[in-house]
Short mmCIF file of C-alpha atoms in Angstrom, two decimals:
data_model
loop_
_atom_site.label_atom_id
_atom_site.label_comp_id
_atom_site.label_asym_id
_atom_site.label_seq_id
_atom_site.Cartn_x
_atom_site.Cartn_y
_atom_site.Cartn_z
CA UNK A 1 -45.38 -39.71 25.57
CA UNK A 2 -45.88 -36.36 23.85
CA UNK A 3 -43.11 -34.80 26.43
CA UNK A 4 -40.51 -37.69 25.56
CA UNK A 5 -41.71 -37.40 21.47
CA UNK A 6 -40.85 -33.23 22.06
CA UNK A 7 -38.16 -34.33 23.95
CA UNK A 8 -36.60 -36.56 21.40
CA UNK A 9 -37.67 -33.81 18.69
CA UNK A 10 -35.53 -31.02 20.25
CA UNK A 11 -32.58 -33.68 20.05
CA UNK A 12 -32.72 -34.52 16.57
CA UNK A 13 -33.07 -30.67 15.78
CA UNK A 14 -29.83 -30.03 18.15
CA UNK A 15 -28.10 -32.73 16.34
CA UNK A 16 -29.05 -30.91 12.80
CA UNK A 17 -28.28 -27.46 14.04
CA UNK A 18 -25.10 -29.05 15.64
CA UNK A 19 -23.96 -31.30 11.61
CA UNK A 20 -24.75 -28.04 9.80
CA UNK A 21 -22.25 -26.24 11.59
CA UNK A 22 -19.88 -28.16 11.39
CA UNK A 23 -20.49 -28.91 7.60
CA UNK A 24 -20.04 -24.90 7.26
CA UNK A 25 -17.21 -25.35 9.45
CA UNK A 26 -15.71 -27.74 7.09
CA UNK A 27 -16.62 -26.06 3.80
CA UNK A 28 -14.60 -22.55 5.16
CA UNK A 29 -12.02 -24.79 6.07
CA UNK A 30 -11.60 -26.63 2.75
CA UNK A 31 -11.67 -22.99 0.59
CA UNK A 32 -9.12 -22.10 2.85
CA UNK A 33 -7.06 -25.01 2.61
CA UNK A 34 -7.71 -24.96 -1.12
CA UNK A 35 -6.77 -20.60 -1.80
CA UNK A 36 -3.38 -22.17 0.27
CA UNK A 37 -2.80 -25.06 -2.67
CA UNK A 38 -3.69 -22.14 -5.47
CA UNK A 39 -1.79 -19.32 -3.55
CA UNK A 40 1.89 -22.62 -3.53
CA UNK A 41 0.68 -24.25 -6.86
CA UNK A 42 -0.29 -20.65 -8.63
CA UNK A 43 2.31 -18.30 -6.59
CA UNK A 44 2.56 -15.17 -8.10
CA UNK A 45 5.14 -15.07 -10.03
CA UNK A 46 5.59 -11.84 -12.24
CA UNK A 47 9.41 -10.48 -10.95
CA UNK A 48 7.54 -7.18 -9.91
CA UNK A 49 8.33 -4.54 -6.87
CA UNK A 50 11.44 -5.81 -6.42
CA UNK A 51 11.90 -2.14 -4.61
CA UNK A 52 8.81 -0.35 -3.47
CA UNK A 53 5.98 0.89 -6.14
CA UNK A 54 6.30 4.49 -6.75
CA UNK A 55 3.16 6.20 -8.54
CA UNK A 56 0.09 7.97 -8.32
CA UNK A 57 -3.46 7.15 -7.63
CA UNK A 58 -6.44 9.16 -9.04
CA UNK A 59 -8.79 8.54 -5.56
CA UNK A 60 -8.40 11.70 -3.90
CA UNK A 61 -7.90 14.71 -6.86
CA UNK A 62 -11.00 12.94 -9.26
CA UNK A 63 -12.71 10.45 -7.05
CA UNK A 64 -15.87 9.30 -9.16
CA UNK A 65 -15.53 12.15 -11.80
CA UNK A 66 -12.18 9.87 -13.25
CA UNK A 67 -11.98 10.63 -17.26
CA UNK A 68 -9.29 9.26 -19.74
CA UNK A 69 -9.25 13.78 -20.26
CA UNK A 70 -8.18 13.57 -16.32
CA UNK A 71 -5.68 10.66 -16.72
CA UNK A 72 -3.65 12.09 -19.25
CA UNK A 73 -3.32 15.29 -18.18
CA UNK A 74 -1.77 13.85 -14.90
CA UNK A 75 0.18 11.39 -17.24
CA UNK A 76 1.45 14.87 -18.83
CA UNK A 77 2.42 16.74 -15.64
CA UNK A 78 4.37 13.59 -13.92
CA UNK A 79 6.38 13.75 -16.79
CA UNK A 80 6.82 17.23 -17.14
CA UNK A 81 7.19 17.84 -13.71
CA UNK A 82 9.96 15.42 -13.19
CA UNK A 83 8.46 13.23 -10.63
CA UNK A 84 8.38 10.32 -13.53
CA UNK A 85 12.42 10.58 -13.36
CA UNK A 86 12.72 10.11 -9.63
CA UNK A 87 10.50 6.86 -10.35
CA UNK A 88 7.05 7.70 -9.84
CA UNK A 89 5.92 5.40 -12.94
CA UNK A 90 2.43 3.90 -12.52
CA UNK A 91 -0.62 5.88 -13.42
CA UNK A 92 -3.64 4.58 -11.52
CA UNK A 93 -6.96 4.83 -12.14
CA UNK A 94 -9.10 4.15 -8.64
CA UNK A 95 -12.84 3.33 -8.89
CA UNK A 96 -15.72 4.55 -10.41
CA UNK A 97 -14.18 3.69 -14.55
CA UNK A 98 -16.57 0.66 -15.14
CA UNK A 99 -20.58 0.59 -15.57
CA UNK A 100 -21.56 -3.13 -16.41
CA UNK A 101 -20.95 -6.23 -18.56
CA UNK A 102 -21.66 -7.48 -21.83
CA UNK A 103 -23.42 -10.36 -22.45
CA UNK A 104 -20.46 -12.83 -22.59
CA UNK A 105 -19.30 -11.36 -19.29
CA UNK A 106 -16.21 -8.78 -20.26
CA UNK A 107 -16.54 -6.00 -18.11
CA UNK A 108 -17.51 -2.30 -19.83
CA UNK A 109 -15.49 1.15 -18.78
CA UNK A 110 -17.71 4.14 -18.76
CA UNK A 111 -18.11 5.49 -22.63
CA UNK A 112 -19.02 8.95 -21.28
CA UNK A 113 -15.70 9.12 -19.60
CA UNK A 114 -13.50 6.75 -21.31
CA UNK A 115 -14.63 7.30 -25.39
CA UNK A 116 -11.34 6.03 -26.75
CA UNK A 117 -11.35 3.24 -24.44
CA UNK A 118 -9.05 1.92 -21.98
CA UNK A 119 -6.49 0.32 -24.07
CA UNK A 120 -6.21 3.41 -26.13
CA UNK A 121 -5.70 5.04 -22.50
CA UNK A 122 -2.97 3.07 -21.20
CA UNK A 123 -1.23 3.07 -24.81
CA UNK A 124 -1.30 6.98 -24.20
CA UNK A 125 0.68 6.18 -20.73
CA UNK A 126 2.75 3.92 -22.01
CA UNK A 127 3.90 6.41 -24.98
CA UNK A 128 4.98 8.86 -22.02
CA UNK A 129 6.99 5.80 -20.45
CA UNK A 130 4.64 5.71 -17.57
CA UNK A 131 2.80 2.54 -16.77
CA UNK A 132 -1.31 2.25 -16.50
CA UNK A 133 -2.76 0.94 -13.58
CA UNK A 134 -7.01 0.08 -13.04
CA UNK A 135 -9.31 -1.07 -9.70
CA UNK A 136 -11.37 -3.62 -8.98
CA UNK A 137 -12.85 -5.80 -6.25
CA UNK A 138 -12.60 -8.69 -4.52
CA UNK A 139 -16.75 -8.86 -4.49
CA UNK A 140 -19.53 -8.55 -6.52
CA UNK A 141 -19.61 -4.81 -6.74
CA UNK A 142 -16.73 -1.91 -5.64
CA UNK A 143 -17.20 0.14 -2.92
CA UNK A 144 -18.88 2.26 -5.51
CA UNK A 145 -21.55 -0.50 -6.48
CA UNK A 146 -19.65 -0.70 -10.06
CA UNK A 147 -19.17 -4.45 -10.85
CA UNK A 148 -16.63 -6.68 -8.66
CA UNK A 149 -14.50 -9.10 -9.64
CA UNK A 150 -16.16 -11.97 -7.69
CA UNK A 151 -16.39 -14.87 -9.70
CA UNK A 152 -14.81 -12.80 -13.07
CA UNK A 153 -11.53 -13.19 -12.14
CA UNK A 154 -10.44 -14.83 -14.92
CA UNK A 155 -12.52 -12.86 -17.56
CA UNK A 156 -11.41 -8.98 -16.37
CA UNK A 157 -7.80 -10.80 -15.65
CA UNK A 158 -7.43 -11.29 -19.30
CA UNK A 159 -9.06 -8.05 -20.20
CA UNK A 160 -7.09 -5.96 -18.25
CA UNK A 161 -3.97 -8.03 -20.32
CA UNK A 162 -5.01 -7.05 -23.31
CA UNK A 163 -5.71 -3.44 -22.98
CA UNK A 164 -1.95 -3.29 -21.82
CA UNK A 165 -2.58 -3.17 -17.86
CA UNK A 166 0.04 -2.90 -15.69
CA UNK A 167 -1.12 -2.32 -12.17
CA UNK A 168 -4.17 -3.61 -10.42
CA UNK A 169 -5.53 -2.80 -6.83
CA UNK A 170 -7.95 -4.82 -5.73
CA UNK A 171 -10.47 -3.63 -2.82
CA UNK A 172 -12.55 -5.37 -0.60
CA UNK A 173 -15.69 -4.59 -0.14
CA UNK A 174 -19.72 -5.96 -1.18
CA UNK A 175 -18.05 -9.41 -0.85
CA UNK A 176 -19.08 -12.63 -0.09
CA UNK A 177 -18.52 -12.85 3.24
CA UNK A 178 -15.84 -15.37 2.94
CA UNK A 179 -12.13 -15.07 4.03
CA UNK A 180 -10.30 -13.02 1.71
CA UNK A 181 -7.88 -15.78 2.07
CA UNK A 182 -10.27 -17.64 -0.01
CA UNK A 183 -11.05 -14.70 -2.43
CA UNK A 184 -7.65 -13.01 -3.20
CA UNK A 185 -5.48 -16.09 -4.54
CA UNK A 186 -7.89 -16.93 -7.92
CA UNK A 187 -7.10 -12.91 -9.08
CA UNK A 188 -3.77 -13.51 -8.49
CA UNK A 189 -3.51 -17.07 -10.77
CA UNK A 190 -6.09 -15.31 -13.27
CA UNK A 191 -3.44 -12.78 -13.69
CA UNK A 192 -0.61 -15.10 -13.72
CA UNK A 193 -2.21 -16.87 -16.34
CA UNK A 194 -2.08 -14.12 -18.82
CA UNK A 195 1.53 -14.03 -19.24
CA UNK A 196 1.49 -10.25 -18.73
CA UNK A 197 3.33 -8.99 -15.31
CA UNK A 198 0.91 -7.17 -13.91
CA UNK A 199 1.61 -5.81 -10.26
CA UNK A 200 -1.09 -6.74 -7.65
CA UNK A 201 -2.26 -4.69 -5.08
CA UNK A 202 -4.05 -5.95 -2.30
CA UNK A 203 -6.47 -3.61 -0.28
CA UNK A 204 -8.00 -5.84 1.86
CA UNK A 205 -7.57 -3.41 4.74
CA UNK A 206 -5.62 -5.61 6.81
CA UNK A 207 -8.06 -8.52 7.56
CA UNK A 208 -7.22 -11.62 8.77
CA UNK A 209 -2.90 -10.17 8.71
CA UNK A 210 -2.53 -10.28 5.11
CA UNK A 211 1.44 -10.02 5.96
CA UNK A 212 1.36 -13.49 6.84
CA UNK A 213 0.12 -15.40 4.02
CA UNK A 214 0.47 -12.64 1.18
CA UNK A 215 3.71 -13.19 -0.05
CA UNK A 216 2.81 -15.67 -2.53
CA UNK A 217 -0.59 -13.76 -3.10
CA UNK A 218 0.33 -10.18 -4.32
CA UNK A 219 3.04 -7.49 -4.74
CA UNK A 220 1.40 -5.70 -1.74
CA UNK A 221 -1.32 -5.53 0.66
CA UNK A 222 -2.96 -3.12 3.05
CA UNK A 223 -2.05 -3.42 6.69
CA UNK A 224 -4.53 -1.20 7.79
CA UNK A 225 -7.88 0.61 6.50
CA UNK A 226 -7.97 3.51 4.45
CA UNK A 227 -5.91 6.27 5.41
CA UNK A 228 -7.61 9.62 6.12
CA UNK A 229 -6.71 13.63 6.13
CA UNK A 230 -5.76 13.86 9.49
CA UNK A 231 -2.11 13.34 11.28
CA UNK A 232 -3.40 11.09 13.69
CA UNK A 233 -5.17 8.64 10.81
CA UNK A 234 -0.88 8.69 9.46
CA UNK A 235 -0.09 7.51 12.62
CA UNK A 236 -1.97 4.79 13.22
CA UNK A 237 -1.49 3.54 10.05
CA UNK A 238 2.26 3.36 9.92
CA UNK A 239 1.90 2.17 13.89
CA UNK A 240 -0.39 -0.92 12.69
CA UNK A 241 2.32 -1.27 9.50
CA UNK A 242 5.12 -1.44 11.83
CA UNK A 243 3.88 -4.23 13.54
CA UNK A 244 4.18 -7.15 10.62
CA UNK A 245 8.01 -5.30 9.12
CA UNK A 246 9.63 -8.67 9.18
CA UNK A 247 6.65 -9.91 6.22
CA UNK A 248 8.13 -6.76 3.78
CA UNK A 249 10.80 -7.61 1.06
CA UNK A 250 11.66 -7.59 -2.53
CA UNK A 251 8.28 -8.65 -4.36
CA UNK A 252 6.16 -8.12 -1.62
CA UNK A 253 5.77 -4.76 0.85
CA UNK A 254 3.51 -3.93 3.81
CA UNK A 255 1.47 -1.25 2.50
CA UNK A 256 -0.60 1.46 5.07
CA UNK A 257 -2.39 3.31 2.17
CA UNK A 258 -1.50 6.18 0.25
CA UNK A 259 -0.41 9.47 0.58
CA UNK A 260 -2.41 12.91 2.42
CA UNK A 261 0.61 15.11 1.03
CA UNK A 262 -0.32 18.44 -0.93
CA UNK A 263 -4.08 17.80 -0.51
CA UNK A 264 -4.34 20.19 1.90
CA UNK A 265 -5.04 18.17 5.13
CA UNK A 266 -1.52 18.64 6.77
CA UNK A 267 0.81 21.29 8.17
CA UNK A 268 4.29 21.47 6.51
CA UNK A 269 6.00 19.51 9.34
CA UNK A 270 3.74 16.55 9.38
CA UNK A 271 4.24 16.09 5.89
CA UNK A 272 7.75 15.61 5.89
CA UNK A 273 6.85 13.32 8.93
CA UNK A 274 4.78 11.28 7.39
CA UNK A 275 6.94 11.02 3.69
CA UNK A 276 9.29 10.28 5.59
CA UNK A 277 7.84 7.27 8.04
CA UNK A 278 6.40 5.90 4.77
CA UNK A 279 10.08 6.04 3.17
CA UNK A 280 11.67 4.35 6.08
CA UNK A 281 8.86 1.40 6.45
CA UNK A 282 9.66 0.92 2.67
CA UNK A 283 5.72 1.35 1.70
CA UNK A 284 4.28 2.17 -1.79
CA UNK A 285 4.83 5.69 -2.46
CA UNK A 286 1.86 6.39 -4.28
CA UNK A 287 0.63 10.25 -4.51
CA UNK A 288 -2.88 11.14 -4.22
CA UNK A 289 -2.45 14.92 -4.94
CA UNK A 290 -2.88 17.27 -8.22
CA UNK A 291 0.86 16.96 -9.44
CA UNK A 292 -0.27 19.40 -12.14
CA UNK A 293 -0.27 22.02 -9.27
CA UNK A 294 2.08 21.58 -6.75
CA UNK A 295 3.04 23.91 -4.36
CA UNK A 296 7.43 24.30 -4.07
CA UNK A 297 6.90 22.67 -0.51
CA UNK A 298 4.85 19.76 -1.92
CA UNK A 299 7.68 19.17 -4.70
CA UNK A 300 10.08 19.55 -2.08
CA UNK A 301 8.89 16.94 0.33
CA UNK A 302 8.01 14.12 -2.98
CA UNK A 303 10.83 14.91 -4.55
CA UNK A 304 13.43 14.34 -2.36
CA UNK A 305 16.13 12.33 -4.00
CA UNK A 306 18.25 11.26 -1.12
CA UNK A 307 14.85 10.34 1.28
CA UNK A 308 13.36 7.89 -2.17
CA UNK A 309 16.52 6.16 -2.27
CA UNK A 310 15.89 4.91 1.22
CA UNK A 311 12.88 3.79 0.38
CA UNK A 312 14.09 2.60 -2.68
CA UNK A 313 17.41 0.91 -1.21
CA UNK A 314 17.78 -2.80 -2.97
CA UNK A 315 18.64 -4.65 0.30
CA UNK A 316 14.50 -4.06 1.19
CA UNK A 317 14.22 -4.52 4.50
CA UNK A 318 11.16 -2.39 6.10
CA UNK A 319 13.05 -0.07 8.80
CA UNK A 320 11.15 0.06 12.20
CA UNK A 321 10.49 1.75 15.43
CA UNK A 322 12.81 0.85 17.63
CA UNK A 323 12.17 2.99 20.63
CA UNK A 324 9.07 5.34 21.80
CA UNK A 325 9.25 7.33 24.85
CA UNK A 326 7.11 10.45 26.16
CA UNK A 327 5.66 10.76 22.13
CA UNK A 328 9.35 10.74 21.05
CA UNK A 329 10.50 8.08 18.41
CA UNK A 330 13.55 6.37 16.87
CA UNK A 331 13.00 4.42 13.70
CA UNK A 332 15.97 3.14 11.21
CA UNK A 333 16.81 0.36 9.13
CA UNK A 334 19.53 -1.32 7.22
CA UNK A 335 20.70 0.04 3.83
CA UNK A 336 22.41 -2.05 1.35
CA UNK A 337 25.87 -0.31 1.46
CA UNK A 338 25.72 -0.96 5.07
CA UNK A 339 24.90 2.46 5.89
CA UNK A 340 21.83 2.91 8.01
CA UNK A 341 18.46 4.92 8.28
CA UNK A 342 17.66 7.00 11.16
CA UNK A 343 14.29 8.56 11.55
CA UNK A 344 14.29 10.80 14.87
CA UNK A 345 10.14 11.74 15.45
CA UNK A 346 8.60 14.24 17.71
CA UNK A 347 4.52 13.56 18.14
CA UNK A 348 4.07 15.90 20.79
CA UNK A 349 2.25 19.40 20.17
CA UNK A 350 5.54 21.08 22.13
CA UNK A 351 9.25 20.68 20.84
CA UNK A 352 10.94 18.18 22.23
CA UNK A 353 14.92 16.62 22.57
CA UNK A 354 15.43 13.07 20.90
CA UNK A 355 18.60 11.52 21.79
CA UNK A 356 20.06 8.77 19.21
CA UNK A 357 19.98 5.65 20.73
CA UNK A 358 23.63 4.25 19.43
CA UNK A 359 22.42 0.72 20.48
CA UNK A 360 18.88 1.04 19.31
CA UNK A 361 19.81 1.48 16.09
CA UNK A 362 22.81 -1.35 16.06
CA UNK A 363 25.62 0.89 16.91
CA UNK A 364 28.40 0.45 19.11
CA UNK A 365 27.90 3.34 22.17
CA UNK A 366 29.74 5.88 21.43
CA UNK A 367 31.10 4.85 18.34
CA UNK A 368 31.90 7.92 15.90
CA UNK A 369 29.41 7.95 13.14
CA UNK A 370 29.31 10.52 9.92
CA UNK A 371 25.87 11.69 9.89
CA UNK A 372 24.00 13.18 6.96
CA UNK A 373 20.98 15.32 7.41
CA UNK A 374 18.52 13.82 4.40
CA UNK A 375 16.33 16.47 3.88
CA UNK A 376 18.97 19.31 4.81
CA UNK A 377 21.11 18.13 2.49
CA UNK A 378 23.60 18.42 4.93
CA UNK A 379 26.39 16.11 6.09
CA UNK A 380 26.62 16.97 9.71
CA UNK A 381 29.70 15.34 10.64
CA UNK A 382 31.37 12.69 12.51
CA UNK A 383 29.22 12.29 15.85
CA UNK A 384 29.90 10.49 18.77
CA UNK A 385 26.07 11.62 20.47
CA UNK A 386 23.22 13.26 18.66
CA UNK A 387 19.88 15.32 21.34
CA UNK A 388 18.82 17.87 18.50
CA UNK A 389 15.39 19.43 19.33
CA UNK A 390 12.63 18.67 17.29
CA UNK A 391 9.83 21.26 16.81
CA UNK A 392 6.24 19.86 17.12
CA UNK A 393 5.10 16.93 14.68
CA UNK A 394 8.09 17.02 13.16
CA UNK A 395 11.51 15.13 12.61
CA UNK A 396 14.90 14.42 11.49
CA UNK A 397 15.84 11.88 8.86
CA UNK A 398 19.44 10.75 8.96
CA UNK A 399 21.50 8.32 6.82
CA UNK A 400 24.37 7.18 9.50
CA UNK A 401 27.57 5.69 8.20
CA UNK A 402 29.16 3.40 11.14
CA UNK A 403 32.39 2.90 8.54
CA UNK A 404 34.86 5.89 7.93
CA UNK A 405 33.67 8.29 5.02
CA UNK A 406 36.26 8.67 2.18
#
């Protein structure tokens, strides 16, 4: 009797174990099915990055040790450095500004660092013709254990309204556990319900292939995780942000994190390399150096007219690797005067010859093409064939006309 009363008692505990399963099972599926009806009924909706956001972010040059006395002086030198003319225009302040709450929930920016306060901070970019952007999270604390979003989204939505916000990038980490699927979409009504366009940046490092149900969610969002200062981090992250290019278009871009140029992690070559990958894939081109002491290099690489109007091209259609052989690469994409972008990319640690791939790129073989070399500044010609040698790490950006030049 005892064995069949056990017997019966492991049953009734399978059963349990078995219904409480399923009702979690149910309950992740209903907030997912329920972030889907806020992410249709609550789209976002505020006519933003219709071309790729161009800016800077504060991460790398002040990290924690952000200060409204830091932010301005940046604010100063992309200005005065004409990066703010070639469209760099958002100002963005990373993590580490905020310390706590008040009572009725409004979050609080550091006072040691931020005495005038953020609005007074972003009216200070603003007067420069720059736009402000701030951080927060998609949990209950950054990954600096200052307070998340979780739960706030609403509140710090319409805070970050009223101090003038115009950018917001919104991380990932000491969440619930839950699917950012589930997390990401009430931000993205909270800040549709202020009535202020405010740009929405998703770094949710790439979980659960944000490129697939984003586009109604934010402006951008992370396809992979953080990028780091070493060529081989670059690679992988434009290789994993390759992968979802047909996602990317006006309003909403595939983003593989910001950018390791001028911070001293690079060699010359693989900077233009990897400005120019990031160009091509039409990704945020957000800086993450000192612009108040740039090197000529550095200016010449971020300041190249001819390679941000690629990126910048209104038809918006993420260029992409079309071919990869022996470390050797061909990338392009479409341009909007039907001209197209050709990346030619050497990874090996030896030069190498890249051939042009007419059909690879949607040419006719052997069709004359004019060529212009993008950062050569050089047209070179009509071109039937194209094997230049490309030294180590680096590469050749082209914009290829298939129609006759006048």
């Amino acid at each position: 009797i005892n064995a069949e009363y056990m017997g019966v008692q492991v049953e009734v505990t399978k059963q349990k174990h078995g219904l409480a399963k399923t009702l979690t099972s149910m309950r992740t599926l209903f907030l997912i099915l329920f972030s889907l009806y806020l992410s249709s009924a609550l789209a976002l909706d505020n006519g933003l990055a219709r071309t790729p956001p161009m800016g800077w972010n504060a991460w790398i040059v002040l990290h924690c040790n952000v200060s409204e006395e830091g932010v301005r002086a940046m604010a100063d030198a992309i200005v005065d450095t004409g990066l703010a003319s070639l469209g760099y225009n958002y100002v963005n302040i990373d993590d580490c500004w905020q310390v706590g709450r008040n009572p009725d929930g409004t979050i609080i920016p550091d006072p040691q660092a931020f005495p005038s306060g953020m609005k007074a901070l972003a009216d200070y970019v603003h007067s420069k013709g720059l736009k402000f952007g701030l951080y927060s999270d998609a949990g209950y604390k950054t990954c600096k254990g200052r307070p998340g979003s979780l739960g706030y989204e609403t509140i710090d939505a319409n805070t970050y309204a009223s101090w003038g916000v115009d950018y917001l990038k919104y991380d990932n980490c000491n969440n619930d556990g839950s699917s950012p699927r589930v997390r990401y979409p009430p931000m993205t009504a909270a800040l549709n319900q202020t009535g202020r366009p405010i740009l929405f940046s998703m770094c949710e490092w790439g979980h659960e292939d944000p490129a697939t149900w984003s586009v109604d969610v934010g402006n951008s969002w992370r396809t992979t995780g953080d990028i780091r200062a070493n060529f081989s981090r670059v690679l992988e992250n434009i290789d994993n942000n390759n992968l979802w290019a047909d996602y990317a278009g006006p309003g909403g871009w595939n983003d593989p994190d910001m950018f390791e140029i001028g911070v001293n992690a690079l060699t010359p070559d693989q900077e233009y390399t990897h400005f120019s990958l990031w160009a091509i894939s039409k990704a945020p081109l957000l800086l993450a150096l000192d612009v108040r002491n740039m090197s000529a290099h550095t200016r010449d690489v971020v300041m190249n007219k001819e390679v941000i109007a690629i990126n910048q091209d209104s038809l918006g259609v993420q260029g992409r690797k079309r071919t990869s052989l022996n470390k050797t690469e061909i990338w392009s994409g479409p341009l909007a005067n039907g001209d197209i972008a050709v990346l030619l990319v050497n990874r090996n640690e030896i030069p190498a010859v890249v051939t042009l791939d007419w059909a690879a790129v949607g040419l006719q073989v052997g069709q004359p093409i004019w060529v212009r070399d993008l950062w050569k500044h050089v047209d070179l010609g009509l071109m039937a064939a194209y094997a230049p040698t490309i030294a180590p790490f680096a590469s050749i950006f082209l914009r290829v006309s298939p129609k006759p030049v006048q």
